[in-house]
Structures are given as structure tokens and as C-alpha cells.
Amino acid sequence: MSSISQELFGKTANGRDVSRFILSNNNGLTIKILDYGGIITDILLPDNNGKSNDICLGFDDMEGYLTRSPYFGALIGRYANRIAGASFELDGKTYKLAANNGPNALHGGIVGFDKVLWTATIDNDKLLLKYISADGEEGYPGELTVTVIYELTADNELKLDYKATTTKATPVNLTNHTYFNLAGHESNNLNDHVITIPGHSYTVLDENTIPTGEIRPVDGTLLDLRQPVRLGDVLEKVNNGLGFDNNFHLPSVEGMQFGARIEHPPSGRYIECYTTEPGMQFYTCKNLKDTKGKNGVVYKRFGGFCLEAQHYPDSLHHANFPNTILREGDTYKQKTVYKFGVKM
């Protein structure tokens, strides 16, 4: 059995109420989600001794999410990851976006889906969030209607079901940007985590973290995570010591597929991710620097990790990447599942 309750969490900058929804099941798993940005603020998961801890990085109040959040826990859109040059051409017209990551566009712009208030509805044991993005919002064409359904099951699965429709052709690439640490959000250490990602190849990046268009096999590199790898053995070596911020290409299959598993042997906790998306962005928080979070904890580099199921970054400029254009009359669909567990 799972249940949902609701509480007032705070207010937006313009004074609108922000609610937090508490999803719980009988296994001691509790997940808390805001209608602001669809943000996952807390994930309480017992360890192999039955001790519960919060494995989600975040803030204690709205002030943090409004003023200094590095996308903690949020829904990302219209377009997750980067778009080179903060512009794209579609059907013969050039669209200019906000350059909020150097010369590039990142995670939907200045006010992406992570910074808006969604309309929330409770449907039995499901939380439904809806947002209508206006034509021209952040430079993107078409009025985009997005719904995301969160469901916590009795099997410790957090299911995210995304759908979107548009009035004009527009790029769409949605994901969730939760920062996890299976040792507890306060640990600031990923060394004992063990990662497995079945990606057989990855997107090669330039010095500005923009894809070159090359898709390169992981064989013989530190990006080969097809067999379990202890993060403490590679974090200071991969990407010139900056850790992981890479898009892995998952095997091409129909429907849901295994996207990643990360475990923390000392606590027994693990997360498995399954998705319909073709890519898995694995990020170990190279840019997390002295961010004051929950309970006064100061989060630091390698203090958490993200498993972002999505399409490839900057697909708009690479014809060999999977398509991210949604057209009028079609429906964008994506399903991602985070399965939480404890190995006794």
C-alpha cells in the first residue's frame, strides 16, 4: 500500500503557496515532492540495519530552491542538457534561446520547468503535475502542455510518466535532476558507491561540454561502466579529475530497459533506473561547491550523483542523434522508474 498526504511548504517569489506532497509505502520508503518545479526534496530509505536516512540532496525551505538551487530534485524542460550556441533552426526558422551556460542554453533556460509552479492533483496513490508552457516561453515555439505523474509503488519503485503535446513543432527533452547519495545526503562522499551503466558508447564532448557529433565506444576507457565500478577508484581520474558528466548511449530496445544501477555496500542501499529514453546522463556533481543544504550541511564536489534519463544533449545540431522534435498532433511520451532497495 502507498499513500499521499499534502502540506504547505512555503511560497514562491510572488507569494503563491507551494505544497509538498508526501508519498509513503509500507516498506519505510518516503518521498517528498513539491508542486514547484516538481522537485523531489527528500527520499527517506532504511539501510540494512533498518536505520532510515535521507538520500536526497536539497534545501530545508523555499528560499534555497528560489535563490541558489543547482536544479536539486527538479523536473527539467523544455530541453534537458545543453543546446550549443543557445539557438537552433527548425523548419527554416532560427530560434534564439537564453545563453545561461556560457554561450549555450542549459536545462530549459532562465526560467525552465524547474522554476515554475505546476498544477497538482492527487489521483488515489498518484501525484499528477501539469504545466502549460506558453508559445515563445524561453524562446521555444508552440504552446506545450506537459503532464508528469509520480507514483510510489509497494515494490519501492518511483515511477515517472511524462507526456506532452504542442501547438507547433518544438524541441522537447524532459528529465528529472535529483541528486542522490546512498550514504545519506550529509555524507559528501561517493567513494564507496558502485556504478553499473550498460551504455556501450558515449557522446564525445568538446571543451565546453558540447557534443562534437561523434559517438565513441566505451571499450578500454574509464567510461566503460558495463561491469560494476567503485567510484572511489575512478572519480579523480575520469574527465581530467572532474568526475562524470557524460551521456551514455543505452542499447536500442523497444519499451523499458535497464539504464543504471548504483549501490552503496556499507549501507546496502541501491537504486536501479529503468527508462524508455535512449540516453543516461551520469553526473557526479563536479559543479557542486560549498552549497549550504539541508540541516546546515555544506554540499561539495562529488557530494552526490544524478541519473538523468533523457535524449542526447544538443540533438538539434546532430542529425545522427535521436530526434527530439515534437510536432503538432503527436504526443511526447517517456517513462522512467527509480527502484530503491536494500541488500541485506
Coordinates of C-alpha atoms in Angstrom, one line a residue:
M1 CA 0.0 0.0 0.0
S2 CA 1.1 3.6 -0.7
S3 CA -0.4 6.8 0.4
I4 CA -0.1 10.5 -0.3
S5 CA -0.5 13.5 2.0
Q6 CA -0.1 17.2 1.5
E7 CA 1.4 20.1 3.5
L8 CA 2.3 23.7 2.9
F9 CA 6.0 24.1 2.2
G10 CA 6.4 27.8 1.5
K11 CA 5.7 30.5 -1.1
T12 CA 7.0 31.5 -4.5
A13 CA 8.7 34.8 -5.0
N14 CA 5.4 36.3 -6.0
G15 CA 3.6 34.9 -2.9
R16 CA 1.8 31.9 -4.3
D17 CA 1.6 28.8 -2.0
V18 CA 3.9 25.9 -2.6
S19 CA 2.7 22.5 -1.5
R20 CA 4.7 19.4 -0.6
F21 CA 3.3 16.0 -1.3
I22 CA 4.4 13.1 0.9
L23 CA 4.4 9.7 -0.8
S24 CA 4.9 6.7 1.5
N25 CA 4.6 2.9 1.4
N26 CA 4.7 0.2 4.0
N27 CA 8.4 -0.5 3.5
G28 CA 9.5 2.6 5.2
L29 CA 10.2 4.5 2.0
T30 CA 9.0 8.1 1.9
I31 CA 9.5 10.5 -1.0
K32 CA 8.5 14.2 -0.8
I33 CA 7.7 16.3 -3.9
L34 CA 6.9 19.9 -4.4
D35 CA 4.4 21.3 -7.0
Y36 CA 7.1 24.0 -7.6
G37 CA 9.4 22.6 -10.2
G38 CA 8.2 19.0 -9.5
I39 CA 11.1 19.0 -7.1
I40 CA 11.9 15.9 -5.1
T41 CA 13.1 17.3 -1.7
D42 CA 13.5 14.2 0.4
I43 CA 13.9 10.4 0.0
L44 CA 13.9 8.5 3.3
L45 CA 15.2 5.0 2.8
P46 CA 16.1 2.5 5.5
D47 CA 19.6 0.8 5.4
N48 CA 20.5 -2.9 6.1
N49 CA 20.1 -2.2 9.8
G50 CA 16.7 -0.6 9.5
K51 CA 18.0 2.9 10.1
S52 CA 16.3 5.4 7.8
N53 CA 18.3 8.3 6.2
D54 CA 17.6 11.0 3.7
I55 CA 19.4 10.1 0.5
C56 CA 18.4 13.2 -1.5
L57 CA 20.3 16.5 -1.6
G58 CA 18.2 19.6 -1.2
F59 CA 17.1 22.5 1.0
D60 CA 15.1 22.9 4.1
D61 CA 12.9 25.7 2.8
M62 CA 11.8 27.5 -0.3
E63 CA 14.5 30.2 0.0
G64 CA 17.1 27.7 -1.2
Y65 CA 15.2 26.5 -4.1
L66 CA 14.3 30.1 -5.2
T67 CA 17.8 31.6 -4.9
R68 CA 20.6 29.1 -5.2
S69 CA 19.5 25.7 -6.4
P70 CA 21.6 23.7 -8.9
Y71 CA 18.4 22.0 -10.1
F72 CA 18.2 19.9 -7.0
G73 CA 15.4 17.3 -7.5
A74 CA 13.7 19.2 -10.3
L75 CA 11.9 18.4 -13.5
I76 CA 13.9 19.7 -16.4
G77 CA 12.4 21.2 -19.6
R78 CA 11.6 22.1 -22.2
Y79 CA 15.1 20.8 -23.1
A80 CA 17.3 18.9 -20.7
N81 CA 21.1 19.4 -21.0
R82 CA 22.8 21.8 -23.4
I83 CA 21.9 23.4 -26.8
A84 CA 25.0 24.8 -28.5
G85 CA 25.1 28.5 -29.2
A86 CA 21.7 28.9 -27.4
S87 CA 19.9 28.7 -30.8
F88 CA 18.5 26.2 -33.3
E89 CA 16.9 26.1 -36.7
L90 CA 13.6 24.4 -37.2
D91 CA 11.6 24.3 -40.4
G92 CA 13.7 27.1 -41.9
K93 CA 13.4 29.4 -38.9
T94 CA 16.1 30.3 -36.4
Y95 CA 15.1 30.4 -32.7
K96 CA 17.3 32.2 -30.1
L97 CA 17.4 31.0 -26.5
A98 CA 18.8 32.4 -23.3
A99 CA 22.5 31.7 -23.0
N100 CA 22.6 30.6 -19.4
N101 CA 25.6 28.3 -19.6
G102 CA 28.4 30.3 -21.2
P103 CA 27.3 30.8 -24.8
N104 CA 25.0 27.8 -24.6
A105 CA 21.4 27.1 -23.3
L106 CA 21.1 24.7 -20.4
H107 CA 18.1 22.9 -18.9
G108 CA 15.3 25.0 -20.4
G109 CA 16.6 28.5 -19.9
I110 CA 16.5 31.2 -17.2
V111 CA 13.0 30.1 -16.1
G112 CA 12.8 26.4 -17.0
F113 CA 10.3 23.9 -15.8
D114 CA 12.3 23.6 -12.6
K115 CA 11.3 27.2 -11.6
V116 CA 7.5 27.3 -12.3
L117 CA 4.5 26.3 -10.2
W118 CA 2.8 23.2 -11.6
T119 CA -0.9 22.4 -11.1
A120 CA -1.1 19.4 -8.8
T121 CA -3.8 16.8 -8.5
I122 CA -3.9 13.7 -6.3
D123 CA -5.5 10.7 -8.0
N124 CA -5.6 7.8 -5.5
D125 CA -2.0 6.9 -5.0
K126 CA -0.6 9.0 -7.8
L127 CA 0.5 12.7 -7.9
L128 CA -0.3 14.4 -11.2
L129 CA 1.5 17.6 -12.1
K130 CA 0.5 19.7 -15.1
Y131 CA 2.1 22.8 -16.7
I132 CA 1.3 24.7 -19.8
S133 CA 4.3 26.4 -21.3
A134 CA 3.3 29.4 -23.4
D135 CA 4.2 29.8 -27.1
G136 CA 7.5 31.6 -27.1
E137 CA 8.4 30.9 -23.5
E138 CA 12.2 31.0 -23.1
G139 CA 12.3 31.3 -26.9
Y140 CA 10.7 28.0 -27.7
P141 CA 7.9 27.8 -30.3
G142 CA 4.5 26.3 -29.6
E143 CA 2.2 26.1 -26.6
L144 CA 3.4 22.9 -24.8
T145 CA 1.1 21.1 -22.4
V146 CA 3.1 18.8 -20.1
T147 CA 1.9 16.3 -17.5
V148 CA 4.1 14.2 -15.2
I149 CA 2.7 11.5 -13.0
Y150 CA 4.6 10.4 -9.9
E151 CA 3.7 7.0 -8.4
L152 CA 5.4 5.2 -5.5
T153 CA 4.6 1.5 -5.5
A154 CA 4.6 -1.2 -2.9
D155 CA 7.8 -2.6 -4.6
N156 CA 9.8 0.6 -3.8
E157 CA 9.5 1.9 -7.4
L158 CA 9.1 5.6 -8.0
K159 CA 7.5 5.8 -11.5
L160 CA 7.7 9.0 -13.6
D161 CA 5.3 9.1 -16.5
Y162 CA 5.8 12.1 -18.8
K163 CA 3.5 13.3 -21.6
A164 CA 3.5 16.4 -23.7
T165 CA 1.6 17.9 -26.7
T166 CA 2.3 21.0 -28.7
T167 CA 0.5 23.5 -30.9
K168 CA 3.7 24.0 -33.1
A169 CA 6.8 21.9 -33.8
T170 CA 9.2 22.3 -30.9
P171 CA 12.2 20.6 -29.2
V172 CA 11.3 18.5 -26.2
N173 CA 13.7 16.6 -23.9
L174 CA 12.4 16.1 -20.3
T175 CA 14.2 14.5 -17.3
N176 CA 14.5 14.5 -13.6
H177 CA 17.5 16.0 -11.9
T178 CA 17.5 14.5 -8.4
Y179 CA 20.9 14.5 -6.6
F180 CA 21.3 11.2 -4.7
N181 CA 23.8 10.0 -2.1
L182 CA 23.1 6.5 -0.8
A183 CA 25.2 7.0 2.3
G184 CA 22.9 9.9 3.3
H185 CA 22.7 13.4 1.9
E186 CA 25.1 14.7 4.5
S187 CA 28.0 12.3 3.7
N188 CA 29.6 14.4 0.9
N189 CA 31.4 11.2 -0.3
L190 CA 30.7 8.8 -3.2
N191 CA 33.8 6.7 -2.9
D192 CA 32.1 3.5 -1.7
H193 CA 29.3 3.7 -4.3
V194 CA 29.5 1.2 -7.1
I195 CA 28.1 2.1 -10.5
T196 CA 26.9 0.0 -13.5
I197 CA 25.6 1.5 -16.7
P198 CA 25.0 -0.7 -19.8
G199 CA 26.0 2.0 -22.2
H200 CA 28.2 0.6 -25.0
S201 CA 29.1 4.1 -26.3
Y202 CA 29.0 7.7 -25.3
T203 CA 28.7 11.2 -26.7
V204 CA 32.1 12.8 -27.2
L205 CA 32.2 16.4 -25.9
D206 CA 34.3 19.4 -26.7
E207 CA 35.9 21.7 -24.1
N208 CA 32.6 23.5 -23.5
T209 CA 30.8 20.2 -22.8
I210 CA 29.0 20.3 -26.1
P211 CA 28.8 17.1 -28.3
T212 CA 31.1 17.0 -31.3
G213 CA 28.7 14.6 -33.0
E214 CA 31.0 11.6 -32.6
I215 CA 29.6 8.6 -30.9
R216 CA 32.6 6.6 -29.5
P217 CA 32.7 3.1 -27.9
V218 CA 33.4 2.9 -24.2
D219 CA 35.8 0.0 -24.7
G220 CA 39.1 0.5 -23.0
T221 CA 38.2 3.8 -21.3
L222 CA 37.2 4.9 -17.8
L223 CA 33.7 5.4 -19.2
D224 CA 33.2 1.6 -19.5
L225 CA 30.8 1.0 -16.7
R226 CA 29.2 -2.1 -18.1
Q227 CA 30.6 -4.0 -15.2
P228 CA 30.4 -2.6 -11.6
V229 CA 33.0 0.1 -10.9
R230 CA 33.8 1.6 -7.5
L231 CA 33.5 5.4 -7.9
G232 CA 36.4 6.0 -5.5
D233 CA 38.7 4.2 -7.9
V234 CA 37.9 6.5 -10.9
L235 CA 36.4 9.8 -9.8
E236 CA 39.7 11.6 -9.6
K237 CA 40.8 10.2 -12.9
V238 CA 37.9 10.4 -15.3
N239 CA 37.5 13.6 -17.4
N240 CA 40.7 15.1 -16.1
G241 CA 39.7 14.7 -12.5
L242 CA 36.3 16.3 -12.8
G243 CA 34.3 13.1 -12.4
F244 CA 31.4 12.0 -14.6
D245 CA 29.2 14.3 -16.6
N246 CA 28.6 12.0 -19.6
N247 CA 25.8 10.9 -21.8
F248 CA 25.8 7.1 -22.2
H249 CA 24.1 5.5 -25.2
L250 CA 21.8 2.7 -24.0
P251 CA 21.1 -0.4 -26.1
S252 CA 18.4 0.2 -28.7
V253 CA 15.3 -1.7 -27.5
E254 CA 11.6 -1.2 -27.5
G255 CA 9.9 -0.2 -24.3
M256 CA 11.5 0.0 -20.8
Q257 CA 15.2 -1.0 -20.4
F258 CA 17.8 -1.2 -17.7
G259 CA 19.6 2.2 -17.6
A260 CA 21.8 2.1 -14.5
R261 CA 22.4 0.6 -11.0
I262 CA 24.3 2.2 -8.2
E263 CA 24.8 0.6 -4.8
H264 CA 26.4 1.5 -1.5
P265 CA 27.7 -1.7 0.0
P266 CA 28.2 -0.3 3.6
S267 CA 24.5 0.6 3.9
G268 CA 23.2 -2.0 1.5
R269 CA 21.1 0.7 -0.3
Y270 CA 20.8 0.7 -4.1
I271 CA 19.0 2.4 -6.9
E272 CA 18.2 0.8 -10.3
C273 CA 16.9 3.0 -13.1
Y274 CA 14.8 1.8 -16.0
T275 CA 13.7 4.0 -18.8
T276 CA 12.3 4.3 -22.3
E277 CA 14.9 7.0 -23.1
P278 CA 18.0 6.3 -25.3
G279 CA 20.5 8.1 -23.1
M280 CA 21.6 8.1 -19.5
Q281 CA 23.4 11.2 -18.3
F282 CA 25.6 10.2 -15.3
Y283 CA 26.7 13.3 -13.3
T284 CA 28.8 13.2 -10.1
C285 CA 28.4 16.9 -9.2
K286 CA 31.6 18.5 -10.4
N287 CA 30.0 21.9 -10.0
L288 CA 28.7 21.4 -6.5
K289 CA 30.8 23.7 -4.5
D290 CA 30.1 24.9 -0.9
T291 CA 26.3 24.9 -1.4
K292 CA 24.6 25.0 2.0
G293 CA 21.8 22.5 2.1
K294 CA 19.5 20.6 4.5
N295 CA 20.3 20.6 8.2
G296 CA 23.2 23.0 7.6
V297 CA 25.2 20.5 5.5
V298 CA 27.6 22.2 3.1
Y299 CA 27.5 20.1 -0.1
K300 CA 30.8 19.8 -2.0
R301 CA 32.1 18.4 -5.3
F302 CA 31.3 14.6 -5.6
G303 CA 28.8 15.0 -2.8
G304 CA 26.1 13.4 -4.9
F305 CA 25.2 11.9 -8.2
C306 CA 22.4 12.2 -10.8
L307 CA 20.9 9.6 -13.1
E308 CA 19.2 11.6 -15.8
A309 CA 17.3 9.5 -18.3
Q310 CA 17.0 11.7 -21.4
H311 CA 17.7 12.1 -25.1
Y312 CA 21.2 13.1 -26.1
P313 CA 22.4 16.7 -25.4
D314 CA 22.3 19.1 -28.3
S315 CA 20.5 16.7 -30.6
L316 CA 19.1 19.6 -32.5
H317 CA 22.5 20.1 -34.2
H318 CA 23.4 16.5 -34.9
A319 CA 21.3 14.5 -37.5
N320 CA 22.9 11.3 -36.3
F321 CA 21.4 11.7 -32.8
P322 CA 17.8 10.5 -31.9
N323 CA 15.1 13.0 -32.8
T324 CA 13.9 15.5 -30.2
I325 CA 11.3 17.4 -32.2
L326 CA 7.7 17.1 -31.2
R327 CA 5.2 18.1 -33.8
E328 CA 1.6 19.2 -33.6
G329 CA -0.7 16.2 -33.4
D330 CA 1.9 13.9 -31.9
T331 CA 2.4 13.1 -28.2
Y332 CA 5.8 13.0 -26.4
K333 CA 5.9 10.1 -24.1
Q334 CA 8.6 9.0 -21.6
K335 CA 8.7 6.6 -18.7
T336 CA 11.4 6.3 -16.1
V337 CA 11.5 4.2 -13.0
Y338 CA 13.8 4.5 -10.0
K339 CA 13.7 1.3 -8.0
F340 CA 15.0 1.6 -4.5
G341 CA 16.2 -1.3 -2.4
V342 CA 18.4 -2.6 0.4
K343 CA 20.7 -5.6 0.1
M344 CA 20.8 -7.4 3.4

